[in-house]
Short mmCIF file of N, CA and C in Angstrom, two decimals:
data_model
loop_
_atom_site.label_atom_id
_atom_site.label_comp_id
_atom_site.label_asym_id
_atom_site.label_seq_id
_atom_site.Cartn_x
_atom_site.Cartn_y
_atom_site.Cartn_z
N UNK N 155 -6.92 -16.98 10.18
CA UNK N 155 -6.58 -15.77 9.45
C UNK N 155 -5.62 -14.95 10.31
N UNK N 156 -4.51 -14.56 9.73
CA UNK N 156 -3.25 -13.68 10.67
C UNK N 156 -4.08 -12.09 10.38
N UNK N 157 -3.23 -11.60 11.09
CA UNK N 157 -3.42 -9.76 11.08
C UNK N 157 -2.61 -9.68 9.72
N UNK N 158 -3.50 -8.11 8.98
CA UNK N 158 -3.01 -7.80 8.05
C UNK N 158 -2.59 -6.47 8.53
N UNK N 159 -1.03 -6.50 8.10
CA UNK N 159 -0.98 -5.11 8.57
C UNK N 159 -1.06 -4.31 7.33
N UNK N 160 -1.51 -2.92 7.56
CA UNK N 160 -1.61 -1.78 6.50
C UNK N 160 -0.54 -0.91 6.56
N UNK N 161 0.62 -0.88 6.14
CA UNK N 161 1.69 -0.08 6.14
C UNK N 161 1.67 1.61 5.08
N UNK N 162 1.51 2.26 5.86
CA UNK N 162 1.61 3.57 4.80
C UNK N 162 2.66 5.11 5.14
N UNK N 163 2.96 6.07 4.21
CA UNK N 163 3.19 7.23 4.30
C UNK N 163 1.89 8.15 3.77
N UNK N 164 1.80 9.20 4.86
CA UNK N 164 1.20 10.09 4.08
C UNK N 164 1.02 11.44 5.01
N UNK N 165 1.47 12.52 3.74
CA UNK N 165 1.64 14.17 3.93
C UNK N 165 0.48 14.80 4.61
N UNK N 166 -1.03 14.38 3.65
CA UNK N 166 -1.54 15.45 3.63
C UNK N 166 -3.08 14.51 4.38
N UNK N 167 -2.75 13.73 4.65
CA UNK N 167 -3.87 12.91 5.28
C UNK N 167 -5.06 12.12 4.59
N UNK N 168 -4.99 11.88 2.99
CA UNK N 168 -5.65 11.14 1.83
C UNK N 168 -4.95 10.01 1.79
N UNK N 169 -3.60 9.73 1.83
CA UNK N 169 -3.32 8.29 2.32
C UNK N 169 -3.28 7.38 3.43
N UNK N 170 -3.49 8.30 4.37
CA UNK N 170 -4.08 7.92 5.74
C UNK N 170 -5.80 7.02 5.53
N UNK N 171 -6.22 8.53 5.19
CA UNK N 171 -7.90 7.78 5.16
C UNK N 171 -8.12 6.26 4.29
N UNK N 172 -7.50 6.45 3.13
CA UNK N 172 -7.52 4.99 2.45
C UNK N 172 -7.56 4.18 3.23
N UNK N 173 -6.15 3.95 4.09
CA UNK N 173 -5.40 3.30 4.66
C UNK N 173 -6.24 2.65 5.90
N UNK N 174 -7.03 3.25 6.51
CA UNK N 174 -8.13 3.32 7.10
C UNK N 174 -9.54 2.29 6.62
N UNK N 175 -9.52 3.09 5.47
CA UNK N 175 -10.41 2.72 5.20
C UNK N 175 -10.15 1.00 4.57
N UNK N 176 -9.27 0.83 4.34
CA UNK N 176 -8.97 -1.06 3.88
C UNK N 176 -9.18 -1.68 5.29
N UNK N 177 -8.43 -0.80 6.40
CA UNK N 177 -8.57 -1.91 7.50
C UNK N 177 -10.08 -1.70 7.91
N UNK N 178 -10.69 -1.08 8.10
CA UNK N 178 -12.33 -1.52 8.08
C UNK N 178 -12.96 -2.26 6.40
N UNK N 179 -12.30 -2.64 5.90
CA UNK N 179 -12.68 -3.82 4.61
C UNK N 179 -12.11 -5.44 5.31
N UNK N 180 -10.37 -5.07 5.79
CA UNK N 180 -10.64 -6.49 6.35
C UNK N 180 -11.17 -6.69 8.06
N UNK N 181 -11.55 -5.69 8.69
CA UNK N 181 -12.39 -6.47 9.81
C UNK N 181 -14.04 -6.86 9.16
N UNK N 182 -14.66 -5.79 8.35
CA UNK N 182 -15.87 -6.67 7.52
C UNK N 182 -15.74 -7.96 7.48
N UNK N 183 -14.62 -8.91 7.10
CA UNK N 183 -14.41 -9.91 6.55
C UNK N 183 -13.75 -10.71 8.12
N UNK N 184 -13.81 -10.24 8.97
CA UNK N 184 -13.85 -10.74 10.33
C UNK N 184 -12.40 -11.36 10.58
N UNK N 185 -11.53 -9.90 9.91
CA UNK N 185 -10.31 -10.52 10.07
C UNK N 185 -9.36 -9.29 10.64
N UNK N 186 -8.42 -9.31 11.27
CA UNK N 186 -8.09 -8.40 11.80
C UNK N 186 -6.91 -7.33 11.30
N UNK N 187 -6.96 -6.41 11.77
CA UNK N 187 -6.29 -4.98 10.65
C UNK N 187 -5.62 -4.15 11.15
N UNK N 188 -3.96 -4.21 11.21
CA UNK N 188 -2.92 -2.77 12.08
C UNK N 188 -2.68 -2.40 10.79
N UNK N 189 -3.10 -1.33 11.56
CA UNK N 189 -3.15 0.28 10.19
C UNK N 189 -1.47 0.74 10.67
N UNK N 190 -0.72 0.98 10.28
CA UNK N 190 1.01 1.50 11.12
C UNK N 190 1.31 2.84 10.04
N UNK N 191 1.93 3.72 10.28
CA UNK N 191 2.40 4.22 9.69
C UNK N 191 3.82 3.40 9.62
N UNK N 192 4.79 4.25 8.30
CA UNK N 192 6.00 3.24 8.01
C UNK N 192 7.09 3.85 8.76
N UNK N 193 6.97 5.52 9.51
CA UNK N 193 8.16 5.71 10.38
C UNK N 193 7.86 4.85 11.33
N UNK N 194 7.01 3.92 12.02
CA UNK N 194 6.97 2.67 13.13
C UNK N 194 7.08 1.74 13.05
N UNK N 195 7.51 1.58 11.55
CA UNK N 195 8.00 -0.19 11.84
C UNK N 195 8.87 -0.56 10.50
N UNK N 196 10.17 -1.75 10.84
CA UNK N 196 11.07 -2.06 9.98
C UNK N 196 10.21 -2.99 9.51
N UNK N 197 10.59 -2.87 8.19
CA UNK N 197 10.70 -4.15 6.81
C UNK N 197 10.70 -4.97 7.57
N UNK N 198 11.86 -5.59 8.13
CA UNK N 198 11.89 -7.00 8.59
C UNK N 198 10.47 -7.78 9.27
N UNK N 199 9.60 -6.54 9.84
CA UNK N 199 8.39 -7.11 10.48
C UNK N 199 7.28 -7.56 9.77
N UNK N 200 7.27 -7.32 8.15
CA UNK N 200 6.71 -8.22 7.15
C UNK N 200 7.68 -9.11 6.35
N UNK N 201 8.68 -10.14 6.97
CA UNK N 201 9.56 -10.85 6.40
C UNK N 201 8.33 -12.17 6.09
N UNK N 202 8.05 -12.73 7.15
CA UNK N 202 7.01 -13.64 7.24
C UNK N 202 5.37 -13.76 7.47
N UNK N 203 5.25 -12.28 6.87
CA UNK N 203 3.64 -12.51 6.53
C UNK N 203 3.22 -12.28 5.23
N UNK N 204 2.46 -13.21 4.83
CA UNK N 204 1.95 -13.50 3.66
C UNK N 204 1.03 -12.42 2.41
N UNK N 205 0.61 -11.68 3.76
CA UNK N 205 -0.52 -10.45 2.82
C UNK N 205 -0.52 -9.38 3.99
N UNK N 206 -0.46 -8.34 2.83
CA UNK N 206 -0.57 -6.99 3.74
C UNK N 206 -0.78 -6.05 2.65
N UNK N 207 -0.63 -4.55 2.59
CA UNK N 207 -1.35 -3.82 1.84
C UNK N 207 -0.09 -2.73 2.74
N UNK N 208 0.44 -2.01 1.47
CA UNK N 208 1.54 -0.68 1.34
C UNK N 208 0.56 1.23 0.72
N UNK N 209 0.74 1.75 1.29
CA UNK N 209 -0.13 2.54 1.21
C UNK N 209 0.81 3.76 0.84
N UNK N 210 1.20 5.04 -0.22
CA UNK N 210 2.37 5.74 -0.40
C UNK N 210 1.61 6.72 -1.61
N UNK N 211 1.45 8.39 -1.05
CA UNK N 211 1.25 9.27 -2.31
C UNK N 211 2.46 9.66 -2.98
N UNK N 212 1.80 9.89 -4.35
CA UNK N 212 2.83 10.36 -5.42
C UNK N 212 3.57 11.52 -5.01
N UNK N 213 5.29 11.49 -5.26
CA UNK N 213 5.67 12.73 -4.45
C UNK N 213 6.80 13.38 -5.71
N UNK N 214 7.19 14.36 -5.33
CA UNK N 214 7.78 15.27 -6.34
C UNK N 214 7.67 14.69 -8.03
N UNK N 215 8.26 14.23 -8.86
CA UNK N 215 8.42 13.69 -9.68
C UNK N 215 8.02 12.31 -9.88
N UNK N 216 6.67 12.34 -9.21
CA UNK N 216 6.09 10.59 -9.54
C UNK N 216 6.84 9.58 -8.99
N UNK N 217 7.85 9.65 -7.82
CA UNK N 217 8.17 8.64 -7.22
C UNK N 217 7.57 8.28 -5.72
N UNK N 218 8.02 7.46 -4.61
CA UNK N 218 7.45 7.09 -3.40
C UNK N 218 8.37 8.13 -2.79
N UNK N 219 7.87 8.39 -1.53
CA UNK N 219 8.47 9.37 -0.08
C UNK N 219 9.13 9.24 -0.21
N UNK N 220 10.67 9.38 -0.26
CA UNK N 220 12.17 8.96 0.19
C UNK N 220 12.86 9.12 1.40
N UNK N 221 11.89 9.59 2.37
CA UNK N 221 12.58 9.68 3.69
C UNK N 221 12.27 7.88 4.44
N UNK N 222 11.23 7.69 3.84
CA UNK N 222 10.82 6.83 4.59
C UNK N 222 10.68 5.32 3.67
N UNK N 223 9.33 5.39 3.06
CA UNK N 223 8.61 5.12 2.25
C UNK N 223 9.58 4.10 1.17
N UNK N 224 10.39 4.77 0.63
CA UNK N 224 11.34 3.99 -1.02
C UNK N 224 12.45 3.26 0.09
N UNK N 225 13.03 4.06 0.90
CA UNK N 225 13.85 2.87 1.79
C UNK N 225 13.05 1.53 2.53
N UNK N 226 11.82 1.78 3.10
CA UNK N 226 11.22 0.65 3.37
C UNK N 226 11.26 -0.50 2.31
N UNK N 227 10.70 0.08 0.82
CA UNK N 227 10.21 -0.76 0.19
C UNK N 227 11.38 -1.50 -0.50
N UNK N 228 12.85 -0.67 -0.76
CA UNK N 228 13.58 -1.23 -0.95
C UNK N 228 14.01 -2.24 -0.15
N UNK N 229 13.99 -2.45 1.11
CA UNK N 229 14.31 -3.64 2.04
C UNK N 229 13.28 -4.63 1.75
N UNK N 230 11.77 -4.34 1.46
CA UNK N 230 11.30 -5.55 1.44
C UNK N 230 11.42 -6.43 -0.49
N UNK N 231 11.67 -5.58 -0.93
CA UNK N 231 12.17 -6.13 -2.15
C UNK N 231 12.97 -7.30 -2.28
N UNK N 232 13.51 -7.67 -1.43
CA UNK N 232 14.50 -8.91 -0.79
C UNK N 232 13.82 -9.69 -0.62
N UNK N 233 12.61 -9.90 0.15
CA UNK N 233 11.72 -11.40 0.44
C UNK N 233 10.10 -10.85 0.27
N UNK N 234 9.93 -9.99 -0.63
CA UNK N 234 8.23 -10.02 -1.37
C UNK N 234 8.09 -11.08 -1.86
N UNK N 235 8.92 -11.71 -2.40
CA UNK N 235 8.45 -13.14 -3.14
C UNK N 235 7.39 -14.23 -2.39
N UNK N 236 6.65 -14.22 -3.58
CA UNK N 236 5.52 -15.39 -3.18
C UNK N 236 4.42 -14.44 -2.35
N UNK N 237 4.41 -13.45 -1.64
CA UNK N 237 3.45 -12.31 -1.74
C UNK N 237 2.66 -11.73 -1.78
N UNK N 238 1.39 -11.63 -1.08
CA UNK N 238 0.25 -10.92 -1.62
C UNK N 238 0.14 -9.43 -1.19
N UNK N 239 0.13 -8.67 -1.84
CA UNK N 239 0.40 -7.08 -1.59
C UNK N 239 -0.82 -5.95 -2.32
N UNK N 240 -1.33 -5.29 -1.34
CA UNK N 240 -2.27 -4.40 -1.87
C UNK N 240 -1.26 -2.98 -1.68
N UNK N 241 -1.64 -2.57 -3.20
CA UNK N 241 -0.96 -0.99 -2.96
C UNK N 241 -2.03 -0.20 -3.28
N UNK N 242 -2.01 1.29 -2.71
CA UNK N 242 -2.66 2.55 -2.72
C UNK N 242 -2.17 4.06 -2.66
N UNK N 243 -2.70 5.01 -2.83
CA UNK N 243 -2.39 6.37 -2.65
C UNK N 243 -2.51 7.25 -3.54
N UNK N 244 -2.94 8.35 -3.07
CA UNK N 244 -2.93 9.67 -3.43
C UNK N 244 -2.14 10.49 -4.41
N UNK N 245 -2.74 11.78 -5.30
CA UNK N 245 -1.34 11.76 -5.76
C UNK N 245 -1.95 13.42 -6.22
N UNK N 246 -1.72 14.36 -6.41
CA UNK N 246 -2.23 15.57 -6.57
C UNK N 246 -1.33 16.30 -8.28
N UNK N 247 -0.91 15.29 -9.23
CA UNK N 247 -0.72 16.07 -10.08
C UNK N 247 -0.16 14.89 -10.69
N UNK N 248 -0.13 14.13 -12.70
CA UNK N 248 0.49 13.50 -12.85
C UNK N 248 -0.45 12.69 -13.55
N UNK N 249 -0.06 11.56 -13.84
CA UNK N 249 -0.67 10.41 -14.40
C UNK N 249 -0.16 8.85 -13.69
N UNK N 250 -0.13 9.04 -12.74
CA UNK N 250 -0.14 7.79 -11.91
C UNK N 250 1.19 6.85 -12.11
N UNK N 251 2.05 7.40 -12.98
CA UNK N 251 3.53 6.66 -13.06
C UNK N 251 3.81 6.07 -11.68
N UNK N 252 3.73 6.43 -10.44
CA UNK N 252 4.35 6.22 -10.18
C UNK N 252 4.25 4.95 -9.04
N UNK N 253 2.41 4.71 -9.66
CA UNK N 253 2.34 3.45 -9.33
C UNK N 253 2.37 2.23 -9.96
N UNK N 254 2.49 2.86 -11.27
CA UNK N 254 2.87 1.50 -12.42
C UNK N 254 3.99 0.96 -11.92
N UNK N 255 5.04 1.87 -11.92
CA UNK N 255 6.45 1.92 -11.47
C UNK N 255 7.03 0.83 -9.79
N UNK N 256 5.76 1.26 -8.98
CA UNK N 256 5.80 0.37 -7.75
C UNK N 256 4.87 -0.94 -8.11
N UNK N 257 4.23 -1.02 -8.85
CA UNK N 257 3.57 -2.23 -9.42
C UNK N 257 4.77 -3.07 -10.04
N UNK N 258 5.29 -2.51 -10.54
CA UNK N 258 6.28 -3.15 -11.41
C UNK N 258 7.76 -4.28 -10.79
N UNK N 259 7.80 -2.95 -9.85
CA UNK N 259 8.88 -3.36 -8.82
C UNK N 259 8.35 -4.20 -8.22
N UNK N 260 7.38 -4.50 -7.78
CA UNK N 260 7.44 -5.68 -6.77
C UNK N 260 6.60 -6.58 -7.66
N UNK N 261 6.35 -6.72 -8.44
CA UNK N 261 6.25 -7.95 -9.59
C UNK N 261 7.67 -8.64 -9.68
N UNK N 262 8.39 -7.38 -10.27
CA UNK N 262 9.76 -8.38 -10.65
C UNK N 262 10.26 -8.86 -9.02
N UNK N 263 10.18 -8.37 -8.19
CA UNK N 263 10.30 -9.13 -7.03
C UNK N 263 10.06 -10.36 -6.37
N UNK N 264 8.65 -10.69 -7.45
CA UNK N 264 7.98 -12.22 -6.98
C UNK N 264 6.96 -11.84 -6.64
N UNK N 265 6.01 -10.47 -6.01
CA UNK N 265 5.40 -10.37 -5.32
C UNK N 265 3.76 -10.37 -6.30
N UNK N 266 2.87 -10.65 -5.72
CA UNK N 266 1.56 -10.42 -6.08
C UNK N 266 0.36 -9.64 -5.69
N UNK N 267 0.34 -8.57 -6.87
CA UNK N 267 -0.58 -7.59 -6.91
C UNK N 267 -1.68 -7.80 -6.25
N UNK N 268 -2.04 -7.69 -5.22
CA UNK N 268 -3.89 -7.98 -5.16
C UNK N 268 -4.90 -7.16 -5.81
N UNK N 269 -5.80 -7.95 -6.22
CA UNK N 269 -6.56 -7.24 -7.72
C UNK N 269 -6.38 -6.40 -8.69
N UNK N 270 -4.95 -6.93 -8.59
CA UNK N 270 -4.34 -6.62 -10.44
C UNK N 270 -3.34 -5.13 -10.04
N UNK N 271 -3.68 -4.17 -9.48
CA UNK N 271 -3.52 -2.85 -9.72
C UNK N 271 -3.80 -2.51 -8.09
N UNK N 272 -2.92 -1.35 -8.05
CA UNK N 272 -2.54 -0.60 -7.15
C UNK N 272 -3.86 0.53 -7.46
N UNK N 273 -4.69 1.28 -6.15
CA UNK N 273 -5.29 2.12 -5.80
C UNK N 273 -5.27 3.42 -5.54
N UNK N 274 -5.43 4.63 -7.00
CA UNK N 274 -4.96 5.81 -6.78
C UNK N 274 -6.41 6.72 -6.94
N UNK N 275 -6.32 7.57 -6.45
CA UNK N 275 -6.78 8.83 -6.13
C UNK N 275 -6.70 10.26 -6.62
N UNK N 276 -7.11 11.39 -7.29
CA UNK N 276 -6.49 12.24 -7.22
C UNK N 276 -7.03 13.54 -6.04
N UNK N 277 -6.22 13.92 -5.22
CA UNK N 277 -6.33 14.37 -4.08
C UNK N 277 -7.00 13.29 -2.80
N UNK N 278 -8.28 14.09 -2.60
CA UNK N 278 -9.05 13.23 -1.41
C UNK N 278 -9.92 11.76 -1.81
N UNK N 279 -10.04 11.41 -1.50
CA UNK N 279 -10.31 10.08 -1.91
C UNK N 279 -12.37 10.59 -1.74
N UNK N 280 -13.00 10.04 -2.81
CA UNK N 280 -14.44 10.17 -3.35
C UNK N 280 -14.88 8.95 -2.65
N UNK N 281 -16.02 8.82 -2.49
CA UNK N 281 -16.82 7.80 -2.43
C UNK N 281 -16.36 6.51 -3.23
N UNK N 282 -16.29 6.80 -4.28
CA UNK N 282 -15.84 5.37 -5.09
C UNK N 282 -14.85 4.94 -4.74
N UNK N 283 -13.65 6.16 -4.16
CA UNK N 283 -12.29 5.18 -4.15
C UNK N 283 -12.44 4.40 -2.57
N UNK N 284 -13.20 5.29 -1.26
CA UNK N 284 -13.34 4.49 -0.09
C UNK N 284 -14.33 3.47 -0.75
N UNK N 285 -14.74 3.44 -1.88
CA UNK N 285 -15.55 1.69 -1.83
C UNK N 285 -14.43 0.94 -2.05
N UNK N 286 -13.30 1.36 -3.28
CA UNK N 286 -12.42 0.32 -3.68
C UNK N 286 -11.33 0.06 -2.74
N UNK N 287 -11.22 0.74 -1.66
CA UNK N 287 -10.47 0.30 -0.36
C UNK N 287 -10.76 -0.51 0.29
N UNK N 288 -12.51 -0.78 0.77
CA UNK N 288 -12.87 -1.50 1.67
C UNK N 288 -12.89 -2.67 0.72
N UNK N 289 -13.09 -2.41 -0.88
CA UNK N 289 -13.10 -4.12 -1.12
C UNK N 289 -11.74 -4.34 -1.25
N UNK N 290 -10.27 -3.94 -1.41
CA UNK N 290 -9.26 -4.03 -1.26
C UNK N 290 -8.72 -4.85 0.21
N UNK N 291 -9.41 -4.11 0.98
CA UNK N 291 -9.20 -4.78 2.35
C UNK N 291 -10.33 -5.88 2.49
N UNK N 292 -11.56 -6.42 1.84
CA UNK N 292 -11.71 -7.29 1.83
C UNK N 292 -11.36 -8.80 1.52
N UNK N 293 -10.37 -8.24 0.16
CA UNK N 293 -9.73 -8.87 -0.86
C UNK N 293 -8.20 -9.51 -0.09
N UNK N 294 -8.10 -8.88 0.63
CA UNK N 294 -6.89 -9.00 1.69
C UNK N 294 -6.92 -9.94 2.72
N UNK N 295 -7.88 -9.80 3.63
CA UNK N 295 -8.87 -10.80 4.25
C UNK N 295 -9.07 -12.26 4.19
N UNK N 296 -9.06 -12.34 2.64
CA UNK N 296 -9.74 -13.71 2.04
C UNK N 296 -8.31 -14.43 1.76
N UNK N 297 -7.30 -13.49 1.05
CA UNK N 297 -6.00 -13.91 0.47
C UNK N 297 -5.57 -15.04 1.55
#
């Protein structure tokens, strides 16, 4: 089993905790977990790994960060194909566009959803959503 890395942005510290909270889902599963934020590391450093998990709250108008965050993902849009990708995050106002929207994008990319759907929140993440993280990062684990 390789390291999964957990790549994320986040403002207000609810996409952090997720983010967190998956990589204690895949060490459960006795597999190992770099949590990174995305100002520390280029695209290119998931060219050749197979599964990892993108972590990004909803920002102005239902899109991803743009300082950081939408330029990352636009670079990996190039070789997501074939893919296993867990998405998540936070979002404090809205109806979740704007993870259909990143679901979408990296479908048509080639890439594959892990368990169907991306992981949202509104504000702090509840009990239920740190359950659906750790099985997210379990789910990651196994991929």
């Amino acid at each position: 089993m390789s390291k999964i890395m957990i790549v994320y942005w986040s403002g207000t510290g609810n996409t952090k905790m997720m983010a967190e909270q998956i990589g204690k889902g895949v060490l459960s599963e006795g597999g190992e977990a770099e949590v990174l934020e995305v100002s520390g590391v280029k695209a290119e450093a998931l060219k050749e790994v197979p599964v990892f998990a993108l972590g990004c709250p909803s920002m102005g108008d239902e899109v991803l960060e743009e300082g950081d965050m939408e330029p990352f993902v636009e670079e990996l849009e190039r070789f997501v194909s074939g893919k296993k990708i867990g998405l998540f995050g936070s979002y404090g106002w809205g109806n979740c566009e704007w993870m259909r929207d990143w679901e979408e994008r990296l479908k048509k990319a080639g890439a594959q959803i892990v368990n169907g759907e991306g992981i949202t929140v509104l504000g702090e993440p509840d009990a239920e959503t740190l359950e659906n993280c750790m099985i997210l990062g379990k789910s990651l684990a196994m991929s």
